[in-house]
XYZ file of C-alpha atoms in Angstrom:
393
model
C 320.826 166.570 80.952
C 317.411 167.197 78.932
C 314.752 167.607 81.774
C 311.516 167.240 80.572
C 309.614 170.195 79.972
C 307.362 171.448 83.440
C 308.983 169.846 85.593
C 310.652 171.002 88.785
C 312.217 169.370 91.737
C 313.133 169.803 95.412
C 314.812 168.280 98.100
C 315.969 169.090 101.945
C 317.180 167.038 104.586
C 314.486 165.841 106.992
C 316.861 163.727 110.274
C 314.588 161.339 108.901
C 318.056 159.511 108.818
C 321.345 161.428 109.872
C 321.353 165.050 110.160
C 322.334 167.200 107.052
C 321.606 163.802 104.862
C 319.253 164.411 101.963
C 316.114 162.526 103.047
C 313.228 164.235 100.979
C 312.123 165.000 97.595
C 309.532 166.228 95.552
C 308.826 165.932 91.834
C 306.066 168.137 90.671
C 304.883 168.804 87.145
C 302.968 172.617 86.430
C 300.206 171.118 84.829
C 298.559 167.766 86.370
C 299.719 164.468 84.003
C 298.686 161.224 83.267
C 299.737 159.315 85.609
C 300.460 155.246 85.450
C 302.212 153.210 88.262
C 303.004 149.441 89.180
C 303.209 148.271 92.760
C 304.790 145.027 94.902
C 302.511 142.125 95.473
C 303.737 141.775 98.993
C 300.350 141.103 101.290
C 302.141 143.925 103.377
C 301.839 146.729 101.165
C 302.890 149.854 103.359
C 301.329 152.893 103.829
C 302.189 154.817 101.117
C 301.670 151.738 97.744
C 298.077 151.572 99.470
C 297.346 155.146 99.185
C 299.113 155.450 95.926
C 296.834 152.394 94.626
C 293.655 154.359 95.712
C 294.472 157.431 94.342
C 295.367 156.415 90.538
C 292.320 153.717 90.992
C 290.190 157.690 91.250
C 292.328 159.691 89.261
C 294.739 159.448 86.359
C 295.894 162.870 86.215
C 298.565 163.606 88.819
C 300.924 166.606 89.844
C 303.953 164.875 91.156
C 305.869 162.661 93.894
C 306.102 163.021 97.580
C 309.660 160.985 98.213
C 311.188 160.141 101.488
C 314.036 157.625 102.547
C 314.805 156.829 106.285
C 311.072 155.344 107.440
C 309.125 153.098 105.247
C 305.840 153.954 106.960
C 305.188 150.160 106.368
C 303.802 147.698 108.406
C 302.312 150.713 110.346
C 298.469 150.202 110.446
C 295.746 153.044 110.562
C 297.967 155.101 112.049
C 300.553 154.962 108.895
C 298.073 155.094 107.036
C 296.759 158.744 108.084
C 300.202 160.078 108.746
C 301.000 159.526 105.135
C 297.781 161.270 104.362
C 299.165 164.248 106.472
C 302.269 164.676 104.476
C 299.940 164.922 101.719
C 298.418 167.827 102.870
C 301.677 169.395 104.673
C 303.383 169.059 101.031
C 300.270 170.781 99.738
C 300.539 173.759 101.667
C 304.447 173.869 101.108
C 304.660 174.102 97.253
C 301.416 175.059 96.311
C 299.799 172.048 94.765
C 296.596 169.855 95.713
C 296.970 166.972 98.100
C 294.969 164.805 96.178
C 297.418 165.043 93.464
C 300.990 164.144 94.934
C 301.957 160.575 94.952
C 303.579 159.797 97.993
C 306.332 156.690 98.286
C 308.565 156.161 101.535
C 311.879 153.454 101.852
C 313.431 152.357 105.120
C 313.428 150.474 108.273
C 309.659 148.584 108.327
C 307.940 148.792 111.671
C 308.226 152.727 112.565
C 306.041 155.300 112.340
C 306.532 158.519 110.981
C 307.592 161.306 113.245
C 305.213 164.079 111.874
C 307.611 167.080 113.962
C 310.149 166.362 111.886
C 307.970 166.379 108.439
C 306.648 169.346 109.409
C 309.761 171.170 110.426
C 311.185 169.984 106.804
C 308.001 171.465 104.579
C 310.215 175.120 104.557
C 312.933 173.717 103.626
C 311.730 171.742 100.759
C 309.703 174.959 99.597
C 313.068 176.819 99.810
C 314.995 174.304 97.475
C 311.619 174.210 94.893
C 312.800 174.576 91.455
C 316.295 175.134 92.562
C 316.972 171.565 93.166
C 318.586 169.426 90.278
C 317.241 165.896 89.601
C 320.492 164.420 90.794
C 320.097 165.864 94.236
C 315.976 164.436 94.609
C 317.936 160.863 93.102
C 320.607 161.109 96.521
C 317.497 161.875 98.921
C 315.452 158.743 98.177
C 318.646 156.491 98.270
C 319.134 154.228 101.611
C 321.614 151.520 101.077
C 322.844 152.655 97.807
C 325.828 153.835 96.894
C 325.269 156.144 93.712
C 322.577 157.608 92.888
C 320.686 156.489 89.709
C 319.372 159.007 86.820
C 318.766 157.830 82.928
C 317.146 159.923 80.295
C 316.011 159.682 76.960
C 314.846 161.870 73.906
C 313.342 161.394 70.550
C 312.128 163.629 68.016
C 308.929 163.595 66.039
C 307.265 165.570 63.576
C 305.674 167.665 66.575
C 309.132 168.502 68.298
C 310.726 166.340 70.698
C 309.951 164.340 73.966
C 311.686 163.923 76.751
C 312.123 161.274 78.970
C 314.294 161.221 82.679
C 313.772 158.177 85.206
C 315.407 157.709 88.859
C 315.441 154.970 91.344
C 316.683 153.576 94.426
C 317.554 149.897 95.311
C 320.275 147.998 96.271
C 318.946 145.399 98.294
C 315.170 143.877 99.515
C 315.817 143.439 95.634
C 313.158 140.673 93.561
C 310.067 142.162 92.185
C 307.255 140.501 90.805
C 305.142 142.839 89.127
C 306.584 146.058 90.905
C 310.261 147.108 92.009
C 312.003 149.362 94.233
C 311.413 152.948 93.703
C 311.406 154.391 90.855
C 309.773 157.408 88.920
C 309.952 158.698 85.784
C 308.936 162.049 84.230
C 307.623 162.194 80.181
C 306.533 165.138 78.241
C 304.803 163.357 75.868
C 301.098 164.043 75.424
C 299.330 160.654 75.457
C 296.050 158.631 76.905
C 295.884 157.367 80.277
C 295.232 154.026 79.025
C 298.076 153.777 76.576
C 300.401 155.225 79.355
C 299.613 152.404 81.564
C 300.023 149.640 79.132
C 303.052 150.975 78.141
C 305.050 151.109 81.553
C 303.111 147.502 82.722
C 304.924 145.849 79.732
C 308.355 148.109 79.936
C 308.649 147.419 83.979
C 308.278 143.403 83.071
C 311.010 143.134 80.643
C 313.385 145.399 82.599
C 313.061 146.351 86.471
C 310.992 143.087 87.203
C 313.983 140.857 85.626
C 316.343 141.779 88.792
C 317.449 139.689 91.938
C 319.579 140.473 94.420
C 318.563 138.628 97.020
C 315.149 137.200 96.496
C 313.350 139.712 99.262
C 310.026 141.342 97.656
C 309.807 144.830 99.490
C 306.481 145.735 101.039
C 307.034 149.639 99.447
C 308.008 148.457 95.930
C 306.480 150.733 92.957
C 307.232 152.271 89.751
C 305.288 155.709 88.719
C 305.386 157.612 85.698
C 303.617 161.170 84.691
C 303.352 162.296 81.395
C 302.319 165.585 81.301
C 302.301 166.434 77.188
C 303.900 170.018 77.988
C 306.079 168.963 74.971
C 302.910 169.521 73.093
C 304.039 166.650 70.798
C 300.920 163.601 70.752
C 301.208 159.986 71.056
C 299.019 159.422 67.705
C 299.895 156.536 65.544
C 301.024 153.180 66.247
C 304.824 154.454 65.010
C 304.600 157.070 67.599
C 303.497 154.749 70.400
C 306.399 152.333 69.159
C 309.214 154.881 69.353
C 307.799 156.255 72.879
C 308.032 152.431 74.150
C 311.499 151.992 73.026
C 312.631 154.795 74.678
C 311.321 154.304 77.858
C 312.374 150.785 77.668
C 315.713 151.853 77.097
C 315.158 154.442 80.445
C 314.137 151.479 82.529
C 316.634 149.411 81.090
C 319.742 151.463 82.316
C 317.916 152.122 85.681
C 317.869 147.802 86.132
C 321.474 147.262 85.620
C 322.134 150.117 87.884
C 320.295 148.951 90.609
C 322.096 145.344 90.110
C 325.404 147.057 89.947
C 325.000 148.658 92.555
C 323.277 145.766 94.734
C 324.460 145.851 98.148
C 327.540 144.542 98.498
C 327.648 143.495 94.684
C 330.826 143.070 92.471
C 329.276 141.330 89.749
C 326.128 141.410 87.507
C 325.277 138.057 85.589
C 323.304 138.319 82.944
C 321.423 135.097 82.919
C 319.508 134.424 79.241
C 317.702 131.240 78.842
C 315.810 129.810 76.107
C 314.720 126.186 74.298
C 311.888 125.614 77.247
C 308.652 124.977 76.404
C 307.536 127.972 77.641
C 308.108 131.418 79.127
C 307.170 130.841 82.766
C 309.765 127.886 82.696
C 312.390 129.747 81.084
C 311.675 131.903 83.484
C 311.779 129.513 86.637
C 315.154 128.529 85.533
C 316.262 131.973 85.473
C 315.269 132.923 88.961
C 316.565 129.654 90.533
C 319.976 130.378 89.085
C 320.183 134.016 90.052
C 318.654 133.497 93.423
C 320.930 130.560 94.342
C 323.188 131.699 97.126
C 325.517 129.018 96.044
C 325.798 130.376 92.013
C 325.924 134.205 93.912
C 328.990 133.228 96.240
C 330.712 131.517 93.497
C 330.223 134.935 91.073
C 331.916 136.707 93.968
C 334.637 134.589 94.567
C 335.306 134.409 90.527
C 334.909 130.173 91.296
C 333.932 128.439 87.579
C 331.886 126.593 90.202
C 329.555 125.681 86.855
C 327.846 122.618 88.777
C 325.994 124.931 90.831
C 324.152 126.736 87.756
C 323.348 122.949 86.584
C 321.758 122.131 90.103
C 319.519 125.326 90.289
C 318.465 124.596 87.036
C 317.183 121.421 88.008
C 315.381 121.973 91.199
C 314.074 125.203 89.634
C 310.740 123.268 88.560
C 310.904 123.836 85.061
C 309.937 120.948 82.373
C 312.840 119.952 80.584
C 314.789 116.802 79.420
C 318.650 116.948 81.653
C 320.249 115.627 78.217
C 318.494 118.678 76.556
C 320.493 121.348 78.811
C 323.314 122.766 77.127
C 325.689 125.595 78.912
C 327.580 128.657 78.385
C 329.474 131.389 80.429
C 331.012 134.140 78.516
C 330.395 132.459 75.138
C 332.665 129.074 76.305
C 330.762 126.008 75.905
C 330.085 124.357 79.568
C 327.675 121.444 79.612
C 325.743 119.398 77.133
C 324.387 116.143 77.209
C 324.179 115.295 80.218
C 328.175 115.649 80.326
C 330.809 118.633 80.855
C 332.930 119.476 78.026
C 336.260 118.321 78.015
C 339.115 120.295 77.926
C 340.042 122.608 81.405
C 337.208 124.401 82.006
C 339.084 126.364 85.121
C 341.483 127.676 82.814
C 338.914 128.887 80.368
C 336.834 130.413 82.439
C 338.779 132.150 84.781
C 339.527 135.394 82.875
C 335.403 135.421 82.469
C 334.746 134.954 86.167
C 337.248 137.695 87.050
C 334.816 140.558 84.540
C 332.208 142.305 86.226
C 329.547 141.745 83.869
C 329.141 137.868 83.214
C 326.675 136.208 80.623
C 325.170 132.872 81.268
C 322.940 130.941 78.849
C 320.933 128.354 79.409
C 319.385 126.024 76.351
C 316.470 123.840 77.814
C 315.683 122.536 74.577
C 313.908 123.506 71.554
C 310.526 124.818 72.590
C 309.884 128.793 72.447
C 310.127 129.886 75.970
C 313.203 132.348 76.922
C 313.186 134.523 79.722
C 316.298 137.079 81.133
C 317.363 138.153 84.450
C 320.210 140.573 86.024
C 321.350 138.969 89.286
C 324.139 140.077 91.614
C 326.987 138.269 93.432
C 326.623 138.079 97.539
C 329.622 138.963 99.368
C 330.581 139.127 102.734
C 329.509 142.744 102.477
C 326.247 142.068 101.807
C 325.921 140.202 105.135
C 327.408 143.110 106.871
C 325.384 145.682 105.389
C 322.312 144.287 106.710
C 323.104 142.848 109.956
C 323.761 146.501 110.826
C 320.972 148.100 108.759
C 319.168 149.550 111.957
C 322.165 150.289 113.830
């Protein structure tokens, strides 16, 4: 794995959930970075999105992450509010670096506040580790419901050396950002403006981390943040170099959505539903949520059911402006549906040996405007169910 140059990590176990567990992590770059983020537009933004949203709205130059799983510290009024400020400074004092320049993020059960003992008692620990920790290990202490941990990377070269690029996140369920996401972070070595760094990640999360469902729940801690700390000594100049740096952080954030979708709770599928034809993007898009959010099209992924009527009905409650006898269907690459009428021939028998593959492909054709939108939904099994009736147990 190509870390990115100045970059170290660390991570301990906290009790924040089970004893021994990995629980905390820090990310810190040597020199402070440009720093972008994008946050959840959930009215009940917790503790640590608010602080995070004042601190870049100051600053753009960061030094690193402050990442715990177990407690969301959401929810949590005033009081949240100044514990997460004390990490801050307890985090300062353990590694070294100024409190005004960690970004803190926190995932887990809404409602509870923080118990500041046990953050203290960690802050040796996670000095101890400092440097010494791998970036898998800080990707296992920020996971709650997932089951694998989730790292990509990325590296180009230009005519100033080369750049590195390495992303992680957690999610698995509370999974259907709008404008934000789970939690996930990525490091860059790549010297380049505050401005352009912020433009760059708005328009990579949209097209890759904000085109996931699992479920339909908006999380109140949702956020991406990125550094870029240009230790690389290689500049963001021309429009070719901006170009190549957004395709490969696409690509980062692209591997890191189909992760979290593969590995939504509970999940043995991944649809990837693609429509186009509507007269615009926000109604491609409402088609595309409707389908992947319908429980009904998510049960019958699980159950490998052809069930193709369902996708049809989402479609057309989904509020989107389009003619029925305009609609025309495919799973897998079979022709479904067109106007108005199935396609004869047994569709069960056709489509079973899709509906059994893990990744499925669903297209939707609205008509001939120039609105197409994507998404990466997940089946919903009886696991999922289980998972979170006993999330706080």
């Amino acid at each position: 794995m190509k870390i990115p140059v100045g970059y170290s990590f660390a991570a301990t176990s906290a009790s924040f959930k089970k004893p021994g567990k990995l629980d905390l992590a820090a990310i810190v770059s040597r020199t402070p970075a440009v720093a972008a983020g994008v946050f959840t537009t959930n009215k009940f933004k917790a503790a640590p999105v608010l602080q995070c949203k004042d601190m870049l709205a100051d600053r753009r130059r960061m030094s690193g992450f402050l990442i715990n799983s177990g407690q969301a510290n959401a929810c949590t009024g005033e009081e949240g509010r100044a514990n997460c400020r004390e990490t801050l400074n307890l985090v300062a004092r353990a590694l070294g670096v100024p409190p005004d320049e960690m970004l803190p993020a926190s995932t887990g059960v809404i409602g509870a506040q923080f118990d500041m003992k046990k953050w203290a008692d960690a802050m040796p620990a996670l000095a101890q580790s400092f440097g010494k920790t791998d970036p898998e290990d800080a990707a296992r202490a920020i996971m709650t419901t997932d089951t694998v941990h989730k790292l990509a990377e990325s590296s180009f070269k230009l005519n100033g050396g080369e750049v590195r690029l390495l992303g992680l996140c957690k999610g698995a369920g509370m999974i259907s950002p709008n404008m934000a996401t789970m939690l996930c972070f990525v490091v860059c070595d790549a010297d380049i403006s505050a401005e352009a760094w912020q433009v760059m990640l708005t328009d990579c999360v949209n097209l890759t981390i904000n085109r996931v469902t699992v479920d339909g729940d908006m999380s109140t801690n949702d956020c991406v943040m990125a550094l870029a700390n240009g230790e690389s000594e290689v500049a963001i100049e021309t429009e070719d170099d901006y170009v190549l740096l957004r395709k490969h952080l696409l690509s980062v954030l692209e591997e890191l959505a189909y992760k979290i979708v593969m590995d939504a709770e509970g999940g043995t599928k991944v649809a990837f539903i693609e429509v186009s034809g509507a007269k615009n993007d926000a109604d491609a898009e409402k088609v595309a949520r409707a389908v992947g959010n319908s429980p009904l099209v998510k049960t019958a992924l699980f159950g490998s059911d052809p069930n193709w009527g369902r996708i049809i009905c989402a479609a057309g409650y989904s509020g989107a402006d389009f003619k029925p006898e305009d609609l025309v269907l495919k799973i897998g690459g079979v022709l479904v549906f067109r106007n108005g009428a199935p396609e004869p021939g047994d569709m069960d028998d056709l489509l079973k040996p899709i509906m059994k593959e893990r990744d499925i492909v669903i297209h939707i054709n609205v008509g001939d405007g120039q609105g197409s939108s994507m998404l990466l939904a997940s089946d919903l099994s009886k696991d999922y169910v289980s998972i979170n009736a006993d999330y706080r147990s």
